[in-house]
CSV table of C-alpha atoms in Angstrom, one decimal:
chain,number,residue,atom,x,y,z
V,1,MET,CA,-163.1,40.6,-220.5
V,2,ARG,CA,-164.8,42.7,-223.2
V,3,VAL,CA,-163.9,42.0,-226.8
V,4,LEU,CA,-164.7,44.3,-229.8
V,5,PHE,CA,-164.4,42.8,-233.3
V,6,THR,CA,-164.3,45.3,-236.1
V,7,ILE,CA,-164.9,44.0,-239.6
V,8,PHE,CA,-164.9,45.3,-243.1
V,9,PRO,CA,-168.6,45.8,-244.2
V,10,ALA,CA,-169.0,42.5,-246.1
V,11,THR,CA,-170.6,39.2,-245.0
V,12,ALA,CA,-167.5,37.3,-246.4
V,13,HIS,CA,-165.5,39.2,-243.7
V,14,LEU,CA,-168.0,38.4,-241.0
V,15,TYR,CA,-168.1,34.6,-241.4
V,16,PRO,CA,-164.5,33.9,-240.4
V,17,VAL,CA,-165.1,35.9,-237.2
V,18,VAL,CA,-168.1,34.0,-236.0
V,19,PRO,CA,-166.6,30.8,-234.5
V,20,LEU,CA,-164.0,32.7,-232.5
V,21,ALA,CA,-166.7,35.2,-231.3
V,22,TRP,CA,-168.8,32.2,-230.2
V,23,ALA,CA,-165.9,30.6,-228.3
V,24,LEU,CA,-165.2,33.9,-226.5
V,25,GLN,CA,-168.9,34.2,-225.6
V,26,SER,CA,-169.1,30.6,-224.4
V,27,ALA,CA,-166.1,31.3,-222.1
V,28,GLY,CA,-168.0,34.1,-220.5
V,29,HIS,CA,-166.6,37.1,-222.2
V,30,GLU,CA,-168.6,40.0,-223.6
V,31,VAL,CA,-168.5,40.3,-227.4
V,32,VAL,CA,-169.7,42.8,-229.9
V,33,VAL,CA,-169.1,43.1,-233.6
V,34,ALA,CA,-168.8,46.6,-235.2
V,35,SER,CA,-169.1,47.4,-238.8
V,36,PRO,CA,-170.0,50.3,-241.1
V,37,GLU,CA,-173.3,50.0,-242.9
V,38,GLY,CA,-172.9,47.8,-245.9
V,39,VAL,CA,-173.3,49.6,-249.2
V,40,VAL,CA,-172.1,46.8,-251.5
V,41,ASP,CA,-173.4,44.2,-249.0
V,42,PRO,CA,-176.5,45.7,-247.3
V,43,LYS,CA,-177.0,42.6,-245.1
V,44,VAL,CA,-173.8,42.7,-243.1
V,45,ILE,CA,-175.4,44.2,-239.9
V,46,SER,CA,-178.4,41.8,-240.0
V,47,ASN,CA,-176.1,38.9,-240.6
V,48,ILE,CA,-174.1,39.7,-237.4
V,49,THR,CA,-177.2,39.4,-235.3
V,50,ALA,CA,-178.4,36.4,-237.3
V,51,ALA,CA,-175.2,34.7,-236.1
V,52,GLY,CA,-176.3,35.3,-232.5
V,53,LEU,CA,-173.8,38.2,-231.9
V,54,THR,CA,-174.4,41.7,-230.8
V,55,ALA,CA,-173.9,44.2,-233.7
V,56,VAL,CA,-172.7,47.8,-233.4
V,57,SER,CA,-173.5,49.8,-236.5
V,58,LEU,CA,-170.9,52.5,-237.3
V,59,GLY,CA,-173.3,54.1,-239.8
V,60,GLY,CA,-171.7,56.0,-242.7
V,61,LYS,CA,-174.1,54.6,-245.3
V,62,GLU,CA,-174.8,58.0,-246.9
V,63,GLU,CA,-171.1,59.0,-247.0
V,64,LEU,CA,-170.0,55.6,-248.2
V,65,THR,CA,-172.5,55.6,-251.0
V,66,ALA,CA,-170.9,58.7,-252.4
V,67,SER,CA,-167.2,57.8,-251.7
V,68,LEU,CA,-167.6,54.2,-253.1
V,69,ALA,CA,-169.3,55.3,-256.3
V,70,PRO,CA,-166.0,55.5,-258.3
V,71,LEU,CA,-164.8,52.1,-257.0
V,72,ILE,CA,-168.2,50.4,-257.8
V,73,ALA,CA,-168.3,52.0,-261.3
V,74,GLY,CA,-164.9,50.4,-262.0
V,75,ALA,CA,-166.0,46.9,-260.9
V,76,GLY,CA,-165.7,44.4,-263.7
V,77,PRO,CA,-163.6,41.6,-265.1
V,78,ASN,CA,-160.6,43.8,-265.9
V,79,ARG,CA,-160.3,46.0,-262.8
V,80,PRO,CA,-157.2,45.9,-260.7
V,81,THR,CA,-157.4,43.5,-257.8
V,82,LEU,CA,-155.9,43.1,-254.3
V,83,ALA,CA,-154.4,39.7,-255.3
V,84,LEU,CA,-150.7,39.0,-254.9
V,85,ASP,CA,-149.5,36.8,-257.7
V,86,PRO,CA,-146.4,34.9,-256.8
V,87,ASP,CA,-145.3,35.0,-260.4
V,88,ASP,CA,-145.6,38.8,-260.7
V,89,ASP,CA,-143.0,40.8,-258.7
V,90,ASN,CA,-144.9,44.0,-259.1
V,91,ALA,CA,-148.4,42.8,-258.1
V,92,TRP,CA,-147.9,44.1,-254.6
V,93,LEU,CA,-147.5,47.6,-255.9
V,94,THR,CA,-150.9,47.4,-257.7
V,95,ALA,CA,-152.5,45.9,-254.7
V,96,ARG,CA,-151.1,48.6,-252.4
V,97,ALA,CA,-152.5,51.3,-254.7
V,98,VAL,CA,-155.9,49.7,-254.8
V,99,LEU,CA,-155.9,49.3,-251.0
V,100,GLY,CA,-155.0,53.0,-250.6
V,101,GLY,CA,-158.0,53.9,-252.6
V,102,MET,CA,-160.2,51.6,-250.5
V,103,PHE,CA,-159.0,53.1,-247.3
V,104,ASN,CA,-159.7,56.6,-248.5
V,105,ALA,CA,-163.2,55.5,-249.7
V,106,TYR,CA,-164.3,53.5,-246.6
V,107,TYR,CA,-162.5,55.5,-243.9
V,108,PRO,CA,-162.0,59.1,-245.3
V,109,PRO,CA,-159.7,61.2,-243.1
V,110,GLU,CA,-161.2,64.5,-244.4
V,111,GLN,CA,-163.6,66.3,-242.1
V,112,VAL,CA,-167.2,66.6,-243.0
V,113,ALA,CA,-169.8,69.1,-241.7
V,114,GLY,CA,-169.2,69.7,-238.0
V,115,GLY,CA,-165.6,68.4,-238.1
V,116,ARG,CA,-166.7,64.7,-237.6
V,117,ARG,CA,-165.4,61.8,-239.6
V,118,PRO,CA,-168.3,59.3,-239.9
V,119,ILE,CA,-167.3,55.7,-239.1
V,120,LEU,CA,-163.9,56.7,-237.6
V,121,ASP,CA,-165.4,58.9,-234.9
V,122,THR,CA,-168.3,56.6,-234.2
V,123,LEU,CA,-165.9,53.7,-233.7
V,124,VAL,CA,-163.5,55.6,-231.4
V,125,GLU,CA,-166.4,57.1,-229.4
V,126,PHE,CA,-168.0,53.6,-228.9
V,127,ALA,CA,-164.6,52.2,-227.9
V,128,ARG,CA,-164.0,55.0,-225.4
V,129,ASN,CA,-167.4,54.5,-223.9
V,130,TRP,CA,-167.6,50.7,-223.9
V,131,ARG,CA,-164.0,50.2,-222.8
V,132,PRO,CA,-163.0,46.9,-224.5
V,133,ASP,CA,-160.1,45.0,-223.1
V,134,LEU,CA,-159.3,43.6,-226.6
V,135,VAL,CA,-160.0,44.8,-230.1
V,136,LEU,CA,-159.7,42.2,-232.9
V,137,TRP,CA,-159.7,43.9,-236.2
V,138,ASP,CA,-160.1,43.0,-239.9
V,139,PRO,CA,-156.9,43.8,-242.0
V,140,LEU,CA,-159.2,45.9,-244.2
V,141,ALA,CA,-160.5,47.7,-241.1
V,142,PRO,CA,-157.3,49.2,-239.6
V,143,THR,CA,-159.4,51.8,-237.8
V,144,GLY,CA,-159.8,49.0,-235.2
V,145,ALA,CA,-156.2,49.6,-234.2
V,146,VAL,CA,-156.8,53.3,-234.0
V,147,ALA,CA,-159.8,52.8,-231.7
V,148,ALA,CA,-157.9,50.3,-229.6
V,149,ARG,CA,-155.0,52.8,-229.1
V,150,ALA,CA,-157.5,55.6,-228.3
V,151,CYS,CA,-159.1,53.6,-225.5
V,152,GLY,CA,-156.0,51.7,-224.2
V,153,ALA,CA,-157.1,48.2,-225.3
V,154,ALA,CA,-154.9,45.4,-226.5
V,155,HIS,CA,-155.4,44.8,-230.2
V,156,ALA,CA,-154.6,42.2,-232.9
V,157,ARG,CA,-155.5,41.5,-236.5
V,158,LEU,CA,-157.8,38.6,-237.3
V,159,LEU,CA,-156.9,37.4,-240.9
V,160,PHE,CA,-159.7,36.3,-243.3
V,161,GLY,CA,-157.1,34.8,-245.7
V,162,MET,CA,-153.5,35.2,-246.7
V,163,ASP,CA,-151.6,38.0,-245.0
V,164,ASN,CA,-151.4,40.3,-248.0
V,165,ILE,CA,-151.3,43.4,-245.8
V,166,GLY,CA,-148.3,42.0,-243.9
V,167,THR,CA,-146.6,41.2,-247.2
V,168,ILE,CA,-147.2,44.6,-248.7
V,169,ARG,CA,-146.1,46.3,-245.5
V,170,SER,CA,-142.9,44.3,-245.4
V,171,LYS,CA,-142.1,45.1,-249.1
V,172,THR,CA,-142.9,48.8,-248.5
V,173,ARG,CA,-140.4,48.9,-245.6
V,174,GLN,CA,-137.8,47.2,-247.8
V,175,GLN,CA,-138.5,49.7,-250.5
V,176,SER,CA,-138.2,52.6,-248.0
V,177,ALA,CA,-134.8,51.4,-246.9
V,178,ASP,CA,-133.5,51.7,-250.5
V,179,PRO,CA,-133.0,55.3,-251.4
V,180,ALA,CA,-132.9,54.4,-255.1
V,181,SER,CA,-136.4,53.0,-255.1
V,182,ALA,CA,-138.1,54.6,-252.2
V,183,PRO,CA,-141.1,56.9,-253.0
V,184,ALA,CA,-141.1,60.4,-251.5
V,185,GLU,CA,-143.7,59.4,-249.0
V,186,ASP,CA,-145.1,56.1,-247.8
V,187,PRO,CA,-148.3,55.9,-249.8
V,188,TRP,CA,-150.4,54.5,-247.0
V,189,MET,CA,-149.1,57.0,-244.5
V,190,ALA,CA,-150.8,59.7,-246.5
V,191,TRP,CA,-154.0,58.2,-245.4
V,192,LEU,CA,-153.1,57.1,-241.9
V,193,ALA,CA,-151.2,60.2,-240.6
V,194,PRO,CA,-154.3,62.4,-240.5
V,195,VAL,CA,-156.4,59.6,-239.1
V,196,LEU,CA,-154.0,59.2,-236.2
V,197,ALA,CA,-153.6,62.9,-235.7
V,198,ARG,CA,-157.4,63.3,-235.4
V,199,TYR,CA,-157.1,61.4,-232.1
V,200,GLY,CA,-153.8,62.7,-230.9
V,201,LEU,CA,-151.8,59.5,-231.8
V,202,ASP,CA,-148.4,59.0,-233.3
V,203,PHE,CA,-147.7,56.2,-235.8
V,204,THR,CA,-146.4,52.8,-234.7
V,205,GLU,CA,-146.0,49.8,-237.0
V,206,GLU,CA,-148.6,48.0,-234.9
V,207,THR,CA,-151.2,50.3,-236.4
V,208,TRP,CA,-150.8,48.3,-239.6
V,209,VAL,CA,-150.0,44.8,-238.3
V,210,GLY,CA,-151.4,44.6,-234.8
V,211,GLN,CA,-149.7,43.7,-231.6
V,212,TRP,CA,-150.1,40.2,-232.8
V,213,THR,CA,-152.0,38.4,-235.6
V,214,LEU,CA,-154.6,35.6,-235.4
V,215,ASP,CA,-154.0,33.5,-238.5
V,216,LEU,CA,-156.7,31.2,-239.9
V,217,THR,CA,-154.7,30.0,-242.9
V,218,GLN,CA,-153.1,26.6,-243.0
V,219,SER,CA,-149.6,26.6,-241.7
V,220,ARG,CA,-148.1,25.4,-245.0
V,221,MET,CA,-149.7,28.3,-246.8
V,222,ARG,CA,-148.3,31.2,-244.7
V,223,ASN,CA,-145.8,33.7,-246.0
V,224,PRO,CA,-142.5,33.8,-244.1
V,225,LEU,CA,-143.0,37.2,-242.4
V,226,ASP,CA,-141.3,38.3,-239.3
V,227,LEU,CA,-144.5,38.9,-237.3
V,228,ALA,CA,-146.1,37.4,-234.2
V,229,TYR,CA,-148.8,35.0,-235.4
V,230,VAL,CA,-151.2,32.9,-233.3
V,231,PRO,CA,-152.6,30.0,-235.4
V,232,VAL,CA,-156.3,29.4,-235.2
V,233,ARG,CA,-158.3,26.6,-236.8
V,234,ARG,CA,-160.7,28.0,-239.4
V,235,VAL,CA,-164.0,26.4,-238.5
V,236,PRO,CA,-166.3,27.1,-241.5
V,237,TYR,CA,-169.4,29.1,-240.8
V,238,ASN,CA,-171.5,30.2,-243.8
V,239,GLY,CA,-174.8,31.2,-242.4
V,240,ALA,CA,-177.8,29.3,-241.3
V,241,ALA,CA,-180.9,28.2,-243.1
V,242,MET,CA,-183.7,25.6,-242.8
V,243,LEU,CA,-182.4,22.3,-244.2
V,244,PRO,CA,-184.0,21.7,-247.6
V,245,GLU,CA,-186.0,18.5,-247.9
V,246,TRP,CA,-183.8,17.3,-250.8
V,247,LEU,CA,-180.8,17.3,-248.4
V,248,HIS,CA,-182.5,15.1,-245.8
V,249,SER,CA,-181.1,12.0,-247.4
V,250,ARG,CA,-178.0,10.9,-249.3
V,251,PRO,CA,-178.0,11.6,-253.1
V,252,GLU,CA,-178.6,8.6,-255.4
V,253,ARG,CA,-175.6,9.6,-257.6
V,254,PRO,CA,-172.5,11.7,-257.1
V,255,ARG,CA,-173.2,15.3,-256.2
V,256,ALA,CA,-171.0,18.2,-257.3
V,257,VAL,CA,-171.4,21.8,-256.0
V,258,LEU,CA,-170.7,24.9,-258.0
V,259,THR,CA,-170.3,28.2,-256.2
V,260,LEU,CA,-168.5,31.5,-257.1
V,261,GLY,CA,-168.6,33.0,-253.6
V,262,VAL,CA,-170.6,35.7,-251.8
V,263,SER,CA,-168.2,38.6,-252.6
V,264,ARG,CA,-167.7,37.6,-256.2
V,265,ARG,CA,-171.5,37.6,-256.6
V,266,LEU,CA,-171.8,41.0,-255.1
V,267,LEU,CA,-169.0,42.7,-257.0
V,268,ALA,CA,-168.9,40.9,-260.3
V,269,GLY,CA,-172.4,39.6,-261.0
V,270,ARG,CA,-172.6,38.2,-264.4
V,271,HIS,CA,-169.0,39.3,-265.0
V,272,SER,CA,-167.6,36.2,-263.2
V,273,GLY,CA,-165.6,34.9,-266.1
V,274,PHE,CA,-167.3,31.6,-265.9
V,275,PRO,CA,-169.2,30.1,-268.9
V,276,MET,CA,-172.3,28.9,-267.1
V,277,ARG,CA,-174.4,27.9,-270.1
V,278,GLU,CA,-171.6,26.0,-271.8
V,279,PHE,CA,-170.6,24.2,-268.6
V,280,PHE,CA,-174.1,23.2,-267.7
V,281,ASP,CA,-174.5,21.7,-271.3
V,282,SER,CA,-171.2,19.9,-270.9
V,283,VAL,CA,-172.3,18.0,-267.8
V,284,SER,CA,-175.9,17.4,-268.8
V,285,GLY,CA,-175.1,13.9,-270.0
V,286,LEU,CA,-173.1,12.9,-266.9
V,287,ASP,CA,-174.5,10.6,-264.2
V,288,LEU,CA,-174.2,13.2,-261.5
V,289,GLU,CA,-176.2,15.9,-259.7
V,290,LEU,CA,-174.8,19.5,-260.0
V,291,VAL,CA,-176.0,21.9,-257.3
V,292,ALA,CA,-175.3,25.5,-258.4
V,293,THR,CA,-175.6,28.4,-255.9
V,294,LEU,CA,-176.3,31.2,-258.3
V,295,ASN,CA,-178.5,34.3,-258.2
V,296,GLY,CA,-180.9,35.6,-260.8
V,297,GLU,CA,-178.3,37.8,-262.5
V,298,GLN,CA,-175.8,35.0,-262.8
V,299,LEU,CA,-178.5,32.7,-264.3
V,300,SER,CA,-180.1,35.4,-266.5
V,301,ALA,CA,-178.2,34.3,-269.6
V,302,VAL,CA,-178.4,30.6,-269.0
V,303,GLY,CA,-182.0,29.7,-270.0
V,304,THR,CA,-183.4,26.3,-269.3
V,305,LEU,CA,-181.3,24.1,-267.0
V,306,PRO,CA,-180.5,20.5,-267.7
V,307,ASP,CA,-182.4,17.9,-265.7
V,308,ASN,CA,-179.3,17.1,-263.5
V,309,VAL,CA,-178.6,20.7,-262.6
V,310,ARG,CA,-180.2,22.2,-259.5
V,311,ALA,CA,-179.9,26.0,-259.2
V,312,LEU,CA,-180.8,27.9,-256.0
V,313,GLU,CA,-180.0,31.3,-254.6
V,314,TYR,CA,-178.1,30.1,-251.6
V,315,VAL,CA,-177.6,27.1,-249.4
V,316,PRO,CA,-175.0,27.0,-246.6
V,317,LEU,CA,-172.0,24.9,-247.7
V,318,ASN,CA,-172.1,23.2,-244.3
V,319,GLN,CA,-175.4,21.7,-245.3
V,320,VAL,CA,-174.6,20.5,-248.9
V,321,LEU,CA,-170.9,19.5,-248.7
V,322,PRO,CA,-171.2,16.5,-246.2
V,323,ASN,CA,-172.8,14.4,-249.0
V,324,SER,CA,-170.9,15.9,-252.0
V,325,SER,CA,-168.2,14.3,-254.0
V,326,ALA,CA,-166.6,17.5,-255.5
V,327,ILE,CA,-166.9,21.3,-255.4
V,328,ILE,CA,-166.1,23.8,-258.1
V,329,HIS,CA,-165.3,27.2,-256.8
V,330,HIS,CA,-163.5,30.5,-257.3
V,331,GLY,CA,-160.7,29.9,-254.7
V,332,GLY,CA,-162.2,32.0,-251.8
V,333,GLY,CA,-161.0,31.3,-248.3
V,334,GLY,CA,-164.4,30.5,-246.9
V,335,THR,CA,-165.2,28.0,-249.6
V,336,PHE,CA,-161.8,26.4,-249.4
V,337,ALA,CA,-162.2,26.0,-245.6
V,338,ALA,CA,-165.6,24.4,-245.9
V,339,ALA,CA,-164.3,21.9,-248.5
V,340,VAL,CA,-161.4,21.1,-246.3
V,341,ALA,CA,-163.6,20.5,-243.3
V,342,PHE,CA,-165.8,18.0,-245.2
V,343,LYS,CA,-162.8,16.4,-247.0
V,344,VAL,CA,-164.3,17.2,-250.5
V,345,PRO,CA,-162.0,17.3,-253.5
V,346,GLN,CA,-161.8,20.8,-255.1
V,347,PHE,CA,-161.9,22.1,-258.6
V,348,VAL,CA,-160.7,25.6,-258.4
V,349,VAL,CA,-161.3,28.2,-261.1
V,350,PRO,CA,-159.4,31.1,-259.5
V,351,LEU,CA,-161.0,34.5,-259.9
V,352,PRO,CA,-158.4,36.8,-258.3
V,353,MET,CA,-159.6,39.2,-255.6
V,354,TRP,CA,-157.2,38.4,-252.7
V,355,ASP,CA,-155.5,35.0,-252.4
V,356,GLU,CA,-157.5,32.8,-254.8
V,357,MET,CA,-154.5,32.0,-257.1
V,358,VAL,CA,-152.4,31.0,-254.1
V,359,THR,CA,-155.2,28.8,-252.7
V,360,ALA,CA,-155.7,27.1,-256.1
V,361,ARG,CA,-152.1,26.2,-256.5
V,362,TYR,CA,-151.9,24.9,-252.9
V,363,VAL,CA,-154.9,22.6,-253.5
V,364,ALA,CA,-153.3,21.2,-256.6
V,365,ARG,CA,-149.9,20.9,-255.0
V,366,ARG,CA,-151.4,18.9,-252.1
V,367,GLY,CA,-153.2,16.6,-254.5
V,368,ALA,CA,-156.6,17.6,-253.2
V,369,GLY,CA,-157.9,18.9,-256.5
V,370,LEU,CA,-157.4,20.5,-259.9
V,371,VAL,CA,-157.0,24.0,-261.2
V,372,ILE,CA,-158.1,25.6,-264.5
V,373,ASP,CA,-157.2,29.1,-265.8
V,374,ALA,CA,-160.3,31.3,-265.6
V,375,ALA,CA,-159.1,33.2,-268.6
V,376,ALA,CA,-158.9,30.1,-270.8
V,377,ILE,CA,-161.7,27.7,-269.7
V,378,ASP,CA,-162.3,24.7,-272.0
V,379,VAL,CA,-165.6,23.2,-270.8
V,380,ASP,CA,-164.9,19.9,-272.4
V,381,VAL,CA,-161.6,19.6,-270.6
V,382,MET,CA,-163.3,20.8,-267.4
V,383,GLN,CA,-166.0,18.1,-267.7
V,384,LYS,CA,-163.4,15.4,-268.1
V,385,ASP,CA,-161.4,16.7,-265.1
V,386,LEU,CA,-164.6,16.8,-263.0
V,387,VAL,CA,-165.2,13.1,-263.7
V,388,ARG,CA,-161.6,12.5,-262.6
V,389,LEU,CA,-162.0,14.5,-259.5
V,390,ILE,CA,-165.0,12.3,-258.5
V,391,GLU,CA,-163.7,8.9,-259.5
V,392,GLU,CA,-160.0,8.9,-258.8
V,393,PRO,CA,-159.2,8.0,-255.1
V,394,SER,CA,-156.0,10.1,-255.1
V,395,PHE,CA,-158.0,13.3,-254.8
V,396,GLN,CA,-159.9,12.0,-251.8
V,397,LEU,CA,-156.6,11.1,-250.1
V,398,GLY,CA,-155.3,14.7,-250.9
V,399,ALA,CA,-158.5,16.2,-249.4
V,400,ARG,CA,-158.0,14.1,-246.3
V,401,GLY,CA,-154.4,15.4,-246.0
V,402,LEU,CA,-155.8,19.0,-246.0
V,403,TYR,CA,-158.3,18.0,-243.3
V,404,GLU,CA,-155.6,16.6,-241.1
V,405,ASP,CA,-153.6,19.8,-241.4
V,406,MET,CA,-156.7,21.8,-240.4
V,407,LEU,CA,-157.1,19.7,-237.3
V,408,ALA,CA,-153.5,20.4,-236.3
V,409,ALA,CA,-154.3,24.0,-235.6
V,410,PRO,CA,-155.8,25.0,-232.2
V,411,ALA,CA,-159.6,25.2,-232.2
V,412,PRO,CA,-161.2,28.6,-231.4
V,413,LYS,CA,-162.0,27.5,-227.8
V,414,ASP,CA,-158.4,26.5,-227.3
V,415,VAL,CA,-157.2,30.0,-228.4
V,416,VAL,CA,-159.3,31.8,-225.8
V,417,PRO,CA,-156.8,31.3,-222.9
V,418,VAL,CA,-154.0,32.6,-225.3
V,419,LEU,CA,-156.1,35.7,-226.0
V,420,GLU,CA,-156.7,36.2,-222.3
V,421,ARG,CA,-152.9,36.1,-221.6
V,422,LEU,CA,-151.9,38.3,-224.5
V,423,THR,CA,-154.6,40.8,-223.6
V,424,ALA,CA,-153.3,41.1,-220.0
V,425,GLU,CA,-149.7,41.6,-221.4
V,426,HIS,CA,-150.6,44.3,-224.0
V,427,ARG,CA,-153.5,46.2,-222.5
V,428,GLY,CA,-152.6,49.9,-221.9
C-alpha cells in the first residue's frame, strides 16, 4: 500500500515518525513524508531525506514567513504555551487559543492570489494524484485528515507526545454540551469550516482525532479518553552523525548529558530558563564528565568552560547515552524516550511547551529520576541531586522499570499488519 505521512514543519515532529516509516518501507510499502517548508526549522525537508525517506515539500515558505511573524515575535520565556498542566483546570483553554492561532498561521484558510491556499491545496493536490491508501498525520497538521478525505484514503493520527489535542477536543465537546458555559461557536471550527468547504467536505469528528490514533506514549501515561488507540513502541531516532572519537570507548568517570531539546533551542534560544554558567561552575569540582549539547547562542553568555564540561553543537543521543550515567533535560518526549531506551536515570527541568511537566512527574513517580522547578532552580541543590542520581542504585532500578514498560508496547514492525488491516477497513 501507499502511505503518506504529514508532519508539522519541525525536526522534533519528524523524528518520532522515522522508525514506523522505516518499518513500513521494510515491509514493502511505499512511503513519503510531506511537510511545509520549515521557517522556524529550515532543515526539516533535508532531515526527511537524511533519514532515508522520500520528502514531499508543500512549499509555503514565503506565506509562512509573513503569517508566523507575530508568533515568532511573541516567543520568549513568558509566552503562552500548548502545555496542559494537571494542576490548572483552565490550562486547556489557553492551549486551545494558542493552537487556534497556530492553525491560522500555518494553514490559513483565506484565499490568496488566484484563489489558492498554499500548503493546503498543495497537499490535497498531491494526495489526489499520488492516491495514498493511508495518511498518517501529525496532530499539529490536521490538514492530513482533510487530504485523506479528499482522496478517499484511510487516515489516523500519529502522536508525538501526550494527546493534548484529544484532551482539548473532549473538553470542548463537554463545554458545548453545557449551555451555561458553551461559547457561541466552537473556536476551532472557525478555522476548520472554511478549510473543509474549500474541498467540498462536511465536518466529522474524525477530522480532529482521526479514524484511529497511533500512540507512542507509555501506557501508564495516557489520558483516559474514549478514542481508538493503537499503541506503538517509541523507538528513539535523533538523527545520524559520524561517531566522535571520544565516544569510541567508555568514559573513565561517570558521564552526565545536558540537553534542552531541538525545539526549545529553536524557539527560545538563550531564553531557556536554565542558568548555564552557574550550573557549570557548580559541577566543576565533581568527578564526572558533563556533555552539554548547546549551540553558540546558548553558550554566548557562559564564557570559559570548566575542564570537565564538554560542549558541542549536537550529538545524537543514541550515540552518547549508552555510556552515560545520567541525563539532564527539559522533559521533551524524544529525549525522554532515548533515556528510557538506554535505561539512563533522568534529571528533568521541565520547560513547558507540550507535555514536559507530565513527563517530569511521571519520571519522578516511577523512581527513575528527579525533578526541579525551572522557575526556582538552586544550582547547589541541583548539583547534590545530580550526584544522588548517579550514585544511588534506586534510580537505576526505576530507569529499568521504564525500559521494561517500553518493551511491553508493540515494535513498529509488529504494528505494520495492524495498519494494513485498519486501512482495508477504513479506506473509502
